[in-house]
GROMACS .gro file of C-alpha atoms in nm:
model
  328
    1MET     CA    1  -3.798  -0.824   2.945
    2SER     CA    2  -3.791  -0.949   3.305
    3GLN     CA    3  -3.694  -1.296   3.187
    4PHE     CA    4  -3.403  -1.154   2.988
    5TYR     CA    5  -3.299  -0.942   3.288
    6PHE     CA    6  -3.289  -1.230   3.536
    7SER     CA    7  -3.124  -1.461   3.281
    8HIS     CA    8  -2.840  -1.215   3.216
    9ILE     CA    9  -2.815  -1.034   3.548
   10VAL     CA   10  -2.451  -1.137   3.595
   11LEU     CA   11  -2.357  -0.991   3.257
   12ILE     CA   12  -2.547  -0.672   3.333
   13GLN     CA   13  -2.359  -0.634   3.661
   14SER     CA   14  -2.030  -0.706   3.488
   15THR     CA   15  -2.101  -0.442   3.224
   16PHE     CA   16  -2.122  -0.171   3.489
   17THR     CA   17  -1.816  -0.281   3.686
   18VAL     CA   18  -1.608  -0.331   3.371
   19LEU     CA   19  -1.710   0.019   3.262
   20LEU     CA   20  -1.568   0.160   3.586
   21LEU     CA   21  -1.249  -0.043   3.537
   22ALA     CA   22  -1.199   0.085   3.183
   23LEU     CA   23  -1.272   0.444   3.286
   24SER     CA   24  -1.008   0.420   3.559
   25ILE     CA   25  -0.746   0.360   3.289
   26GLN     CA   26  -0.896   0.578   3.016
   27VAL     CA   27  -0.900   0.886   3.238
   28GLN     CA   28  -0.521   0.867   3.258
   29PHE     CA   29  -0.483   0.807   2.885
   30ARG     CA   30  -0.686   1.124   2.824
   31MET     CA   31  -0.431   1.321   3.024
   32GLY     CA   32  -0.140   1.169   2.835
   33VAL     CA   33  -0.044   0.934   3.121
   34PHE     CA   34   0.036   0.586   2.987
   35SER     CA   35  -0.060   0.402   3.305
   36PHE     CA   36  -0.240   0.078   3.389
   37ALA     CA   37  -0.263   0.144   3.762
   38GLY     CA   38  -0.644   0.134   3.743
   39ALA     CA   39  -0.633  -0.246   3.719
   40GLY     CA   40  -0.430  -0.260   4.039
   41PHE     CA   41  -0.671  -0.028   4.219
   42TYR     CA   42  -0.957  -0.251   4.102
   43GLY     CA   43  -0.788  -0.543   4.278
   44ILE     CA   44  -0.723  -0.339   4.591
   45GLY     CA   45  -1.085  -0.229   4.595
   46ALA     CA   46  -1.212  -0.585   4.560
   47TYR     CA   47  -0.988  -0.737   4.826
   48GLY     CA   48  -1.004  -0.432   5.051
   49ALA     CA   49  -1.384  -0.428   5.059
   50SER     CA   50  -1.388  -0.805   5.118
   51MET     CA   51  -1.153  -0.784   5.415
   52LEU     CA   52  -1.339  -0.489   5.564
   53VAL     CA   53  -1.667  -0.679   5.547
   54LEU     CA   54  -1.538  -1.020   5.658
   55HIS     CA   55  -1.273  -0.921   5.912
   56ALA     CA   56  -1.392  -0.583   6.039
   57ASP     CA   57  -1.771  -0.619   6.011
   58PHE     CA   58  -1.816  -0.312   5.793
   59ASP     CA   59  -2.146  -0.254   5.618
   60SER     CA   60  -2.142  -0.229   5.240
   61VAL     CA   61  -2.157   0.149   5.213
   62SER     CA   62  -1.885   0.205   5.473
   63ALA     CA   63  -1.662  -0.055   5.309
   64ILE     CA   64  -1.700   0.106   4.965
   65VAL     CA   65  -1.636   0.459   5.090
   66THR     CA   66  -1.339   0.355   5.306
   67ILE     CA   67  -1.157   0.153   5.042
   68THR     CA   68  -1.227   0.418   4.778
   69LEU     CA   69  -1.066   0.689   4.990
   70ILE     CA   70  -0.772   0.461   5.071
   71CYS     CA   71  -0.713   0.390   4.702
   72GLY     CA   72  -0.733   0.762   4.626
   73LEU     CA   73  -0.454   0.817   4.880
   74ILE     CA   74  -0.252   0.527   4.737
   75GLY     CA   75  -0.296   0.676   4.391
   76TYR     CA   76  -0.155   1.007   4.515
   77LEU     CA   77   0.147   0.836   4.672
   78LEU     CA   78   0.203   0.623   4.361
   79ALA     CA   79   0.195   0.937   4.145
   80LEU     CA   80   0.471   1.090   4.358
   81VAL     CA   81   0.683   0.776   4.322
   82VAL     CA   82   0.654   0.748   3.941
   83GLN     CA   83   0.624   1.119   3.856
   84ARG     CA   84   0.958   1.119   3.672
   85LEU     CA   85   0.854   0.827   3.448
   86SER     CA   86   0.667   0.851   3.119
   87GLY     CA   87   0.575   0.642   2.817
   88LEU     CA   88   0.669   0.274   2.823
   89HIS     CA   89   0.869   0.312   3.144
   90LEU     CA   90   0.560   0.436   3.326
   91ALA     CA   91   0.349   0.162   3.169
   92MET     CA   92   0.589  -0.110   3.288
   93ALA     CA   93   0.603   0.040   3.637
   94THR     CA   94   0.224   0.038   3.670
   95VAL     CA   95   0.199  -0.313   3.526
   96SER     CA   96   0.451  -0.422   3.790
   97PHE     CA   97   0.238  -0.250   4.055
   98THR     CA   98  -0.061  -0.458   3.945
   99MET     CA   99   0.138  -0.784   3.934
  100ILE     CA  100   0.278  -0.724   4.284
  101LEU     CA  101  -0.076  -0.698   4.415
  102THR     CA  102  -0.155  -1.036   4.259
  103VAL     CA  103   0.142  -1.191   4.440
  104ILE     CA  104   0.026  -1.036   4.768
  105ALA     CA  105  -0.323  -1.178   4.713
  106HIS     CA  106  -0.178  -1.526   4.660
  107ASN     CA  107   0.036  -1.507   4.974
  108GLY     CA  108  -0.186  -1.309   5.206
  109GLY     CA  109  -0.287  -1.604   5.422
  110GLU     CA  110  -0.624  -1.588   5.591
  111TRP     CA  111  -0.655  -1.216   5.520
  112THR     CA  112  -0.677  -1.266   5.143
  113GLY     CA  113  -0.771  -1.633   5.141
  114GLY     CA  114  -0.452  -1.730   4.959
  115SER     CA  115  -0.490  -1.893   4.618
  116VAL     CA  116  -0.850  -1.987   4.699
  117GLY     CA  117  -0.967  -1.630   4.761
  118LEU     CA  118  -1.246  -1.496   4.977
  119PHE     CA  119  -1.607  -1.612   4.968
  120GLY     CA  120  -1.934  -1.509   5.126
  121VAL     CA  121  -1.867  -1.135   5.105
  122MET     CA  122  -2.218  -1.022   5.195
  123ALA     CA  123  -2.300  -0.697   5.369
  124PHE     CA  124  -2.606  -0.482   5.426
  125PRO     CA  125  -2.751  -0.287   5.266
  126MET     CA  126  -2.725  -0.526   4.973
  127MET     CA  127  -2.594  -0.378   4.649
  128THR     CA  128  -2.853  -0.392   4.371
  129VAL     CA  129  -2.823  -0.347   3.996
  130GLU     CA  130  -3.027  -0.027   4.024
  131ALA     CA  131  -2.781   0.122   4.274
  132LEU     CA  132  -2.491   0.012   4.054
  133ALA     CA  133  -2.654   0.178   3.752
  134ILE     CA  134  -2.704   0.505   3.943
  135ILE     CA  135  -2.340   0.510   4.054
  136CYS     CA  136  -2.220   0.448   3.698
  137LEU     CA  137  -2.456   0.717   3.569
  138VAL     CA  138  -2.306   0.970   3.810
  139VAL     CA  139  -1.950   0.870   3.709
  140VAL     CA  140  -2.032   0.896   3.339
  141GLY     CA  141  -2.195   1.235   3.397
  142LEU     CA  142  -1.877   1.362   3.561
  143ALA     CA  143  -1.674   1.219   3.272
  144VAL     CA  144  -1.894   1.407   3.025
  145LEU     CA  145  -1.839   1.733   3.214
  146SER     CA  146  -1.463   1.676   3.217
  147GLU     CA  147  -1.461   1.653   2.837
  148ARG     CA  148  -1.636   1.987   2.787
  149GLY     CA  149  -1.564   2.351   2.849
  150ARG     CA  150  -1.249   2.493   2.997
  151LEU     CA  151  -1.152   2.177   3.183
  152GLY     CA  152  -1.181   1.966   2.868
  153ARG     CA  153  -0.957   2.206   2.674
  154ARG     CA  154  -0.699   2.202   2.953
  155ILE     CA  155  -0.692   1.822   2.958
  156GLU     CA  156  -0.648   1.813   2.580
  157ALA     CA  157  -0.361   2.061   2.606
  158VAL     CA  158  -0.190   1.852   2.876
  159ARG     CA  159  -0.221   1.542   2.657
  160GLU     CA  160  -0.128   1.690   2.320
  161ASP     CA  161   0.149   1.934   2.414
  162PRO     CA  162   0.262   1.940   2.779
  163GLU     CA  163   0.532   2.202   2.709
  164LEU     CA  164   0.284   2.441   2.552
  165ALA     CA  165   0.036   2.375   2.834
  166SER     CA  166   0.305   2.462   3.090
  167ALA     CA  167   0.386   2.780   2.899
  168MET     CA  168   0.018   2.876   2.919
  169GLY     CA  169   0.023   2.844   3.297
  170ILE     CA  170  -0.131   2.495   3.326
  171SER     CA  171   0.028   2.282   3.598
  172VAL     CA  172   0.091   1.959   3.407
  173PRO     CA  173   0.227   1.766   3.711
  174ARG     CA  174  -0.087   1.855   3.907
  175TYR     CA  175  -0.310   1.714   3.634
  176ARG     CA  176  -0.106   1.396   3.613
  177ILE     CA  177  -0.117   1.346   3.989
  178ALA     CA  178  -0.491   1.407   3.979
  179SER     CA  179  -0.522   1.136   3.712
  180PHE     CA  180  -0.372   0.880   3.952
  181VAL     CA  181  -0.605   0.987   4.231
  182ILE     CA  182  -0.912   0.965   4.005
  183SER     CA  183  -0.792   0.633   3.867
  184GLY     CA  184  -0.758   0.500   4.221
  185ILE     CA  185  -1.110   0.611   4.313
  186LEU     CA  186  -1.273   0.469   4.000
  187GLY     CA  187  -1.077   0.144   4.013
  188ALA     CA  188  -1.155   0.087   4.380
  189LEU     CA  189  -1.518   0.171   4.320
  190GLY     CA  190  -1.544  -0.085   4.042
  191GLY     CA  191  -1.365  -0.358   4.238
  192SER     CA  192  -1.556  -0.308   4.561
  193LEU     CA  193  -1.894  -0.298   4.385
  194ASN     CA  194  -1.807  -0.611   4.190
  195VAL     CA  195  -1.711  -0.817   4.493
  196LEU     CA  196  -2.016  -0.704   4.692
  197MET     CA  197  -2.239  -0.806   4.400
  198MET     CA  198  -2.063  -1.136   4.326
  199THR     CA  199  -1.980  -1.212   4.696
  200ALA     CA  200  -1.644  -1.372   4.605
  201ILE     CA  201  -1.297  -1.277   4.485
  202ALA     CA  202  -0.990  -1.480   4.385
  203PRO     CA  203  -0.639  -1.385   4.266
  204GLU     CA  204  -0.723  -1.503   3.914
  205SER     CA  205  -0.990  -1.233   3.895
  206ILE     CA  206  -0.739  -0.949   3.921
  207GLY     CA  207  -0.399  -0.870   3.778
  208PHE     CA  208  -0.283  -0.878   3.417
  209PRO     CA  209  -0.609  -1.013   3.266
  210LEU     CA  210  -0.780  -0.692   3.381
  211ILE     CA  211  -0.519  -0.485   3.199
  212VAL     CA  212  -0.577  -0.678   2.878
  213LEU     CA  213  -0.954  -0.643   2.909
  214ALA     CA  214  -0.946  -0.270   2.982
  215LEU     CA  215  -0.694  -0.198   2.706
  216THR     CA  216  -0.903  -0.395   2.456
  217ILE     CA  217  -1.214  -0.199   2.550
  218ILE     CA  218  -1.035   0.133   2.514
  219ILE     CA  219  -0.871   0.048   2.180
  220VAL     CA  220  -1.185  -0.084   2.014
  221GLY     CA  221  -1.428   0.168   2.163
  222GLY     CA  222  -1.209   0.478   2.149
  223SER     CA  223  -0.970   0.633   2.399
  224ARG     CA  224  -1.069   0.999   2.366
  225SER     CA  225  -1.425   0.981   2.500
  226TRP     CA  226  -1.633   0.814   2.768
  227LEU     CA  227  -1.867   0.701   2.490
  228GLY     CA  228  -1.595   0.483   2.340
  229VAL     CA  229  -1.535   0.316   2.676
  230LEU     CA  230  -1.907   0.253   2.716
  231ILE     CA  231  -1.934   0.096   2.370
  232GLY     CA  232  -1.625  -0.116   2.431
  233ALA     CA  233  -1.754  -0.234   2.769
  234LEU     CA  234  -2.084  -0.341   2.615
  235ILE     CA  235  -1.911  -0.525   2.330
  236PHE     CA  236  -1.653  -0.716   2.528
  237THR     CA  237  -1.879  -0.803   2.818
  238TRP     CA  238  -2.139  -0.960   2.590
  239LEU     CA  239  -1.912  -1.081   2.309
  240PRO     CA  240  -1.808  -1.407   2.483
  241VAL     CA  241  -2.176  -1.504   2.502
  242VAL     CA  242  -2.215  -1.446   2.129
  243LEU     CA  243  -1.894  -1.634   2.050
  244GLU     CA  244  -2.008  -1.944   2.235
  245GLN     CA  245  -2.149  -2.059   1.900
  246VAL     CA  246  -1.799  -2.102   1.753
  247GLY     CA  247  -1.690  -2.333   2.034
  248THR     CA  248  -1.316  -2.393   2.053
  249TYR     CA  249  -1.245  -2.117   1.802
  250GLN     CA  250  -1.373  -1.852   2.041
  251ALA     CA  251  -1.029  -1.721   2.137
  252ILE     CA  252  -0.920  -1.705   1.771
  253VAL     CA  253  -1.226  -1.506   1.664
  254TYR     CA  254  -1.190  -1.279   1.966
  255GLY     CA  255  -0.826  -1.209   1.882
  256CYS     CA  256  -0.904  -1.143   1.515
  257ILE     CA  257  -1.171  -0.889   1.608
  258VAL     CA  258  -0.929  -0.703   1.834
  259ALA     CA  259  -0.647  -0.714   1.576
  260VAL     CA  260  -0.868  -0.585   1.293
  261ALA     CA  261  -1.003  -0.307   1.511
  262ALA     CA  262  -0.653  -0.202   1.618
  263VAL     CA  263  -0.524  -0.191   1.258
  264TYR     CA  264  -0.819  -0.041   1.071
  265MET     CA  265  -0.979   0.166   1.348
  266PRO     CA  266  -0.693   0.340   1.531
  267GLY     CA  267  -0.940   0.588   1.677
  268GLY     CA  268  -1.184   0.316   1.780
  269ILE     CA  269  -1.549   0.292   1.687
  270VAL     CA  270  -1.617   0.645   1.811
  271GLY     CA  271  -1.329   0.775   1.599
  272VAL     CA  272  -1.468   0.610   1.285
  273VAL     CA  273  -1.817   0.747   1.344
  274THR     CA  274  -1.676   1.094   1.415
  275ASP     CA  275  -1.471   1.092   1.093
  276VAL     CA  276  -1.771   0.984   0.886
  277TYR     CA  277  -1.987   1.255   1.040
  278ARG     CA  278  -1.726   1.524   0.978
  279LYS     CA  279  -1.688   1.422   0.613
  280TYR     CA  280  -2.065   1.429   0.572
  281ALA     CA  281  -2.090   1.770   0.738
  282ALA     CA  282  -1.805   1.907   0.524
  283ARG     CA  283  -1.972   1.777   0.208
  284ARG     CA  284  -2.300   1.942   0.306
  285VAL     CA  285  -2.123   2.271   0.369
  286GLN     CA  286  -1.945   2.244   0.033
  287ASP     CA  287  -2.267   2.164  -0.154
  288GLY     CA  288  -2.442   2.449   0.023
  289GLY     CA  289  -2.161   2.687  -0.075
  290GLU     CA  290  -2.177   2.582  -0.440
  291ALA     CA  291  -2.554   2.628  -0.444
  292THR     CA  292  -2.515   2.976  -0.293
  293VAL     CA  293  -2.257   3.075  -0.555
  294ALA     CA  294  -2.477   2.946  -0.837
  295SER     CA  295  -2.778   3.133  -0.699
  296ALA     CA  296  -2.580   3.456  -0.670
  297ALA     CA  297  -2.452   3.417  -1.026
  298ALA     CA  298  -2.805   3.359  -1.151
  299GLU     CA  299  -2.925   3.673  -0.977
  300ASN     CA  300  -2.646   3.883  -1.129
  301THR     CA  301  -2.699   3.751  -1.488
  302PRO     CA  302  -2.933   3.972  -1.699
  303SER     CA  303  -3.248   3.797  -1.813
  304THR     CA  304  -3.373   3.776  -2.176
  305ALA     CA  305  -3.630   4.049  -2.117
  306GLU     CA  306  -3.356   4.278  -1.988
  307HIS     CA  307  -3.150   4.210  -2.303
  308LYS     CA  308  -3.445   4.306  -2.527
  309LEU     CA  309  -3.506   4.624  -2.330
  310VAL     CA  310  -3.143   4.726  -2.369
  311GLU     CA  311  -3.156   4.656  -2.742
  312GLU     CA  312  -3.471   4.869  -2.788
  313LEU     CA  313  -3.321   5.162  -2.599
  314THR     CA  314  -2.993   5.151  -2.788
  315GLY     CA  315  -3.157   5.074  -3.121
  316SER     CA  316  -2.917   4.790  -3.186
  317SER     CA  317  -2.930   4.413  -3.178
  318GLY     CA  318  -2.678   4.152  -3.101
  319ASN     CA  319  -2.619   4.085  -3.474
  320ASP     CA  320  -2.598   4.451  -3.591
  321THR     CA  321  -2.280   4.644  -3.628
  322VAL     CA  322  -2.248   4.935  -3.393
  323THR     CA  323  -2.188   5.257  -3.580
  324THR     CA  324  -1.934   5.507  -3.463
  325GLY     CA  325  -2.025   5.799  -3.680
  326GLU     CA  326  -1.753   5.729  -3.938
  327ARG     CA  327  -1.808   5.591  -4.289
  328PRO     CA  328  -1.670   5.247  -4.344
   0.00000   0.00000   0.00000
């Protein structure tokens, strides 16, 4: 076990940080906000934490907390700017936001390291996989709570029917603004943790590729639940290692898997499993109902002994003609 852990420690770290990236986008999808701003916040978190450590001598915890709060504020301001947009227009605006950050990273001079990036981002206390796992566990726990109870029903109402939600007294704009703030916090958290674990960041590590990765994870895993994001993060973090066996055909196989999943599993893996479980549960209920009806019918049907007793008391049998007192 220890040999496997140390041999794949980079992939294990990437699984956790990619999970945070995907959650930063999925949380907005759950509220009906078609936004990819989480990928941009991931880049801000990575570069922001790097600059705080290298240029301002921040320790790791202070850098993470500072850049996370900054990205939460940026998310709030971005929500105010794009609050009138929705659908594809909002998606394009947030993609542009992410691409602008990539251009800034390329042309940031010594602050961002230019096209080369920043290296040697090491701060104390050192981030460990155990600490990363605990942070992700807390985030997932909060995601689970947000999917249950009154809050979960409100989020579903905001996503499925904003007009009806507004009529019920739910402030839809407030929820959408909150989705940007949460996306900023989660994205920055993932980016800052990643750079402090990997100790390096370059412009090629952020931008549009992150959007593609996160969207793939959400589509294949399932967009309605944290569990789908977790499954997708596990699959697409470890899948490239598995596909190394196909060599140059790796990209083709990868694309085919995503295409098949998008066509035949519109609800993702979690959606397929949920549908199968519901059909199984409905069949069990139906079979149980039929058995109950048959049992009730059997209880209400007179037995053979009861038939004989009735015949003896009436002095007639099933084959005799019942007399009425009149001569035939």
